[in-house]
PDB file of C-alpha atoms in Angstrom:
ATOM      1  CA  MET C   1      72.817 -31.102 117.699  1.00  0.00           C
ATOM      2  CA  ALA C   2      75.711 -28.664 117.283  1.00  0.00           C
ATOM      3  CA  PHE C   3      75.208 -28.498 113.517  1.00  0.00           C
ATOM      4  CA  ILE C   4      71.802 -26.819 114.008  1.00  0.00           C
ATOM      5  CA  PHE C   5      73.223 -23.803 115.835  1.00  0.00           C
ATOM      6  CA  ARG C   6      76.240 -23.241 113.629  1.00  0.00           C
ATOM      7  CA  LYS C   7      76.404 -19.848 111.919  1.00  0.00           C
ATOM      8  CA  LYS C   8      76.197 -19.899 108.169  1.00  0.00           C
ATOM      9  CA  LYS C   9      78.996 -18.126 106.372  1.00  0.00           C
ATOM     10  CA  LYS C  10      77.928 -15.215 104.237  1.00  0.00           C
ATOM     11  CA  ALA C  11      78.780 -15.350 100.577  1.00  0.00           C
ATOM     12  CA  GLU C  12      81.871 -13.310  99.955  1.00  0.00           C
ATOM     13  CA  ILE C  13      81.619 -10.250  97.798  1.00  0.00           C
ATOM     14  CA  ALA C  14      83.204 -10.702  94.394  1.00  0.00           C
ATOM     15  CA  GLY C  15      86.679  -9.208  94.450  1.00  0.00           C
ATOM     16  CA  PRO C  16      88.396  -7.497  91.562  1.00  0.00           C
ATOM     17  CA  ASP C  17      89.998 -10.773  90.429  1.00  0.00           C
ATOM     18  CA  GLU C  18      86.643 -12.552  90.295  1.00  0.00           C
ATOM     19  CA  THR C  19      85.081  -9.652  88.424  1.00  0.00           C
ATOM     20  CA  HIS C  20      87.996  -9.603  85.996  1.00  0.00           C
ATOM     21  CA  ASP C  21      87.695 -13.367  85.474  1.00  0.00           C
ATOM     22  CA  ARG C  22      83.943 -13.083  84.896  1.00  0.00           C
ATOM     23  CA  ILE C  23      84.458 -10.346  82.295  1.00  0.00           C
ATOM     24  CA  LEU C  24      87.137 -12.395  80.534  1.00  0.00           C
ATOM     25  CA  ARG C  25      84.887 -15.454  80.571  1.00  0.00           C
ATOM     26  CA  GLN C  26      82.082 -13.434  78.975  1.00  0.00           C
ATOM     27  CA  MET C  27      84.466 -12.161  76.299  1.00  0.00           C
ATOM     28  CA  VAL C  28      85.677 -15.687  75.519  1.00  0.00           C
ATOM     29  CA  ASN C  29      82.085 -16.943  75.326  1.00  0.00           C
ATOM     30  CA  ALA C  30      81.190 -14.095  72.966  1.00  0.00           C
ATOM     31  CA  CYS C  31      84.149 -14.990  70.717  1.00  0.00           C
ATOM     32  CA  LEU C  32      83.107 -18.643  70.701  1.00  0.00           C
ATOM     33  CA  ARG C  33      79.531 -17.704  69.771  1.00  0.00           C
ATOM     34  CA  LEU C  34      80.860 -15.538  66.961  1.00  0.00           C
ATOM     35  CA  GLN C  35      83.059 -18.382  65.710  1.00  0.00           C
ATOM     36  CA  THR C  36      80.115 -20.777  65.809  1.00  0.00           C
ATOM     37  CA  ARG C  37      77.904 -18.390  63.843  1.00  0.00           C
ATOM     38  CA  TRP C  38      80.665 -17.827  61.294  1.00  0.00           C
ATOM     39  CA  ALA C  39      81.200 -21.588  60.903  1.00  0.00           C
ATOM     40  CA  ARG C  40      77.464 -22.185  60.389  1.00  0.00           C
ATOM     41  CA  TRP C  41      77.255 -19.364  57.845  1.00  0.00           C
ATOM     42  CA  MET C  42      80.266 -20.667  55.934  1.00  0.00           C
ATOM     43  CA  GLY C  43      78.888 -24.216  56.104  1.00  0.00           C
ATOM     44  CA  LYS C  44      75.613 -23.082  54.552  1.00  0.00           C
ATOM     45  CA  ARG C  45      77.464 -21.224  51.796  1.00  0.00           C
ATOM     46  CA  THR C  46      79.746 -24.132  50.912  1.00  0.00           C
ATOM     47  CA  GLU C  47      77.514 -27.180  51.436  1.00  0.00           C
ATOM     48  CA  HIS C  48      76.701 -27.376  47.739  1.00  0.00           C
ATOM     49  CA  LEU C  49      80.389 -27.429  46.676  1.00  0.00           C
ATOM     50  CA  SER C  50      82.102 -30.744  45.946  1.00  0.00           C
ATOM     51  CA  ARG C  51      85.168 -31.998  47.791  1.00  0.00           C
ATOM     52  CA  LYS C  52      87.429 -31.311  44.797  1.00  0.00           C
ATOM     53  CA  THR C  53      86.183 -27.725  44.538  1.00  0.00           C
ATOM     54  CA  LEU C  54      86.794 -27.148  48.244  1.00  0.00           C
ATOM     55  CA  LEU C  55      90.334 -28.525  47.962  1.00  0.00           C
ATOM     56  CA  LEU C  56      90.985 -26.348  44.923  1.00  0.00           C
ATOM     57  CA  LEU C  57      89.751 -23.239  46.787  1.00  0.00           C
ATOM     58  CA  LEU C  58      91.941 -24.153  49.764  1.00  0.00           C
ATOM     59  CA  LEU C  59      95.008 -24.526  47.547  1.00  0.00           C
ATOM     60  CA  VAL C  60      94.303 -21.186  45.833  1.00  0.00           C
ATOM     61  CA  PHE C  61      93.998 -19.511  49.236  1.00  0.00           C
ATOM     62  CA  ILE C  62      97.235 -21.111  50.461  1.00  0.00           C
ATOM     63  CA  PHE C  63      99.151 -20.038  47.344  1.00  0.00           C
ATOM     64  CA  ILE C  64      97.838 -16.462  47.496  1.00  0.00           C
ATOM     65  CA  ALA C  65      98.535 -16.089  51.235  1.00  0.00           C
ATOM     66  CA  GLY C  66     101.931 -17.780  50.943  1.00  0.00           C
ATOM     67  CA  GLY C  67     102.878 -15.685  47.927  1.00  0.00           C
ATOM     68  CA  TYR C  68     101.950 -12.451  49.655  1.00  0.00           C
ATOM     69  CA  SER C  69     103.847 -13.468  52.796  1.00  0.00           C
ATOM     70  CA  SER C  70     106.900 -14.330  50.686  1.00  0.00           C
ATOM     71  CA  TYR C  71     106.618 -10.969  48.937  1.00  0.00           C
ATOM     72  CA  LEU C  72     106.544  -9.125  52.282  1.00  0.00           C
ATOM     73  CA  ILE C  73     109.531 -11.091  53.574  1.00  0.00           C
ATOM     74  CA  GLY C  74     111.474 -10.390  50.384  1.00  0.00           C
ATOM     75  CA  GLN C  75     110.659  -6.673  50.555  1.00  0.00           C
ATOM     76  CA  SER C  76     111.941  -6.500  54.124  1.00  0.00           C
ATOM     77  CA  PHE C  77     115.387  -7.764  53.036  1.00  0.00           C
ATOM     78  CA  GLN C  78     115.745  -5.363  50.107  1.00  0.00           C
ATOM     79  CA  GLY C  79     116.272  -2.371  52.370  1.00  0.00           C
ATOM     80  CA  ASN C  80     113.755  -0.204  50.525  1.00  0.00           C
ATOM     81  CA  GLN C  81     112.556   2.150  53.264  1.00  0.00           C
ATOM     82  CA  ALA C  82     109.582   3.525  51.311  1.00  0.00           C
ATOM     83  CA  ASN C  83     107.405   0.431  51.716  1.00  0.00           C
ATOM     84  CA  THR C  84     108.299  -0.596  55.257  1.00  0.00           C
ATOM     85  CA  PHE C  85     105.950  -0.302  58.168  1.00  0.00           C
ATOM     86  CA  SER C  86     106.443   2.697  60.412  1.00  0.00           C
ATOM     87  CA  VAL C  87     105.769   2.795  64.108  1.00  0.00           C
ATOM     88  CA  THR C  88     104.573   6.103  65.503  1.00  0.00           C
ATOM     89  CA  PRO C  89     104.652   6.629  69.260  1.00  0.00           C
ATOM     90  CA  ILE C  90     101.452   7.303  71.147  1.00  0.00           C
ATOM     91  CA  LYS C  91     101.419  10.746  72.729  1.00  0.00           C
ATOM     92  CA  LYS C  92      99.962  10.938  76.206  1.00  0.00           C
ATOM     93  CA  PRO C  93      97.739  13.990  76.753  1.00  0.00           C
ATOM     94  CA  GLY C  94      98.922  16.419  79.404  1.00  0.00           C
ATOM     95  CA  HIS C  95      95.638  16.386  81.304  1.00  0.00           C
ATOM     96  CA  ILE C  96      95.418  12.610  81.689  1.00  0.00           C
ATOM     97  CA  LEU C  97      96.097  12.665  85.440  1.00  0.00           C
ATOM     98  CA  GLN C  98      93.729  15.529  86.254  1.00  0.00           C
ATOM     99  CA  THR C  99      90.153  15.015  87.311  1.00  0.00           C
ATOM    100  CA  GLY C 100      87.367  16.589  85.297  1.00  0.00           C
ATOM    101  CA  ASP C 101      86.855  19.341  87.873  1.00  0.00           C
ATOM    102  CA  ALA C 102      90.511  20.353  87.984  1.00  0.00           C
ATOM    103  CA  ALA C 103      90.822  20.497  84.206  1.00  0.00           C
ATOM    104  CA  SER C 104      87.659  22.562  83.792  1.00  0.00           C
ATOM    105  CA  GLN C 105      88.525  24.986  86.596  1.00  0.00           C
ATOM    106  CA  GLN C 106      91.774  26.038  84.935  1.00  0.00           C
ATOM    107  CA  GLU C 107      90.104  26.839  81.624  1.00  0.00           C
ATOM    108  CA  MET C 108      87.057  28.630  83.041  1.00  0.00           C
ATOM    109  CA  ILE C 109      88.342  32.126  83.583  1.00  0.00           C
ATOM    110  CA  ILE C 110      85.579  34.618  82.888  1.00  0.00           C
ATOM    111  CA  SER C 111      86.457  38.249  82.307  1.00  0.00           C
ATOM    112  CA  LYS C 112      84.413  41.142  83.666  1.00  0.00           C
ATOM    113  CA  ALA C 113      83.357  42.104  80.119  1.00  0.00           C
ATOM    114  CA  ASP C 114      82.048  38.589  79.470  1.00  0.00           C
ATOM    115  CA  TYR C 115      80.210  38.647  82.772  1.00  0.00           C
ATOM    116  CA  GLN C 116      78.597  41.977  81.878  1.00  0.00           C
ATOM    117  CA  ARG C 117      77.454  40.521  78.548  1.00  0.00           C
ATOM    118  CA  ILE C 118      75.943  37.544  80.389  1.00  0.00           C
ATOM    119  CA  ILE C 119      74.075  39.877  82.753  1.00  0.00           C
ATOM    120  CA  LEU C 120      72.730  41.911  79.820  1.00  0.00           C
ATOM    121  CA  PHE C 121      71.631  38.743  78.028  1.00  0.00           C
ATOM    122  CA  ARG C 122      69.935  37.417  81.157  1.00  0.00           C
ATOM    123  CA  GLY C 123      68.105  40.738  81.551  1.00  0.00           C
ATOM    124  CA  TYR C 124      67.009  40.549  77.915  1.00  0.00           C
ATOM    125  CA  MET C 125      65.720  36.989  78.389  1.00  0.00           C
ATOM    126  CA  ASP C 126      63.846  38.001  81.548  1.00  0.00           C
ATOM    127  CA  SER C 127      62.244  40.984  79.806  1.00  0.00           C
ATOM    128  CA  ILE C 128      61.010  38.982  76.809  1.00  0.00           C
ATOM    129  CA  ALA C 129      59.737  36.265  79.147  1.00  0.00           C
ATOM    130  CA  ARG C 130      57.586  38.809  81.000  1.00  0.00           C
ATOM    131  CA  SER C 131      56.090  40.553  77.978  1.00  0.00           C
ATOM    132  CA  PRO C 132      53.141  38.851  76.277  1.00  0.00           C
ATOM    133  CA  THR C 133      54.536  39.467  72.776  1.00  0.00           C
ATOM    134  CA  GLY C 134      58.022  38.233  73.653  1.00  0.00           C
ATOM    135  CA  LYS C 135      56.796  35.065  75.359  1.00  0.00           C
ATOM    136  CA  ALA C 136      56.631  33.199  72.022  1.00  0.00           C
ATOM    137  CA  LEU C 137      60.218  34.223  71.211  1.00  0.00           C
ATOM    138  CA  TYR C 138      61.352  33.203  74.702  1.00  0.00           C
ATOM    139  CA  ASP C 139      59.690  29.797  74.362  1.00  0.00           C
ATOM    140  CA  SER C 140      61.232  29.220  70.932  1.00  0.00           C
ATOM    141  CA  ILE C 141      64.696  30.078  72.299  1.00  0.00           C
ATOM    142  CA  LEU C 142      64.237  27.618  75.163  1.00  0.00           C
ATOM    143  CA  LEU C 143      63.035  24.927  72.761  1.00  0.00           C
ATOM    144  CA  THR C 144      66.130  25.244  70.600  1.00  0.00           C
ATOM    145  CA  ARG C 145      68.516  25.766  73.556  1.00  0.00           C
ATOM    146  CA  PRO C 146      66.990  23.903  76.527  1.00  0.00           C
ATOM    147  CA  GLY C 147      70.034  24.185  78.818  1.00  0.00           C
ATOM    148  CA  LEU C 148      70.599  27.902  78.266  1.00  0.00           C
ATOM    149  CA  PRO C 149      69.226  29.218  81.607  1.00  0.00           C
ATOM    150  CA  ASP C 150      71.211  26.608  83.531  1.00  0.00           C
ATOM    151  CA  SER C 151      74.381  27.519  81.640  1.00  0.00           C
ATOM    152  CA  ILE C 152      73.871  31.211  82.380  1.00  0.00           C
ATOM    153  CA  ARG C 153      73.448  30.482  86.098  1.00  0.00           C
ATOM    154  CA  LEU C 154      76.540  28.260  86.069  1.00  0.00           C
ATOM    155  CA  ILE C 155      78.652  30.956  84.403  1.00  0.00           C
ATOM    156  CA  GLU C 156      77.463  33.501  86.978  1.00  0.00           C
ATOM    157  CA  LYS C 157      78.384  31.155  89.835  1.00  0.00           C
ATOM    158  CA  ILE C 158      81.823  30.534  88.342  1.00  0.00           C
ATOM    159  CA  TYR C 159      82.446  34.259  87.974  1.00  0.00           C
ATOM    160  CA  GLN C 160      81.292  34.912  91.543  1.00  0.00           C
ATOM    161  CA  SER C 161      83.570  32.170  92.854  1.00  0.00           C
ATOM    162  CA  GLN C 162      86.456  33.746  90.912  1.00  0.00           C
ATOM    163  CA  THR C 163      85.878  37.151  92.471  1.00  0.00           C
ATOM    164  CA  LYS C 164      85.816  35.671  95.995  1.00  0.00           C
ATOM    165  CA  LYS C 165      89.348  34.253  95.630  1.00  0.00           C
TER     166      LYS C 165
END
């Protein structure tokens, strides 16, 4: 009778290791599917070839690959620096550890002259939006630049937050 009243354990939430394993499993399965498709495609292309032809093609491939590998090994011992592989270091960007907000705040310094130009442009846009003849021009500007009013408001807010500091 005790087994009826026992609490059932909740399924545990997948941890980072389980998620990582699941992603790796999906990648392996995708590679296996790709290999299977490639093998089927190659099988269809070579099913009409005889066994001797397949062996001849295999030998040609082995000799070409082996010859090229031997050539590369021989070139490495000659000491000719012109044909060797070069390793270039990867340069880490300076802003890699900053968040998007911190990086954008440093670069967004708006001068008073730029702010005045924004105010004049906003006034111009408001005036053509109110006039019946300018309404078509206003609509065409908004069609080509749909985020323009939002950008203007954002620039004004940034400038106002700069002046408060």
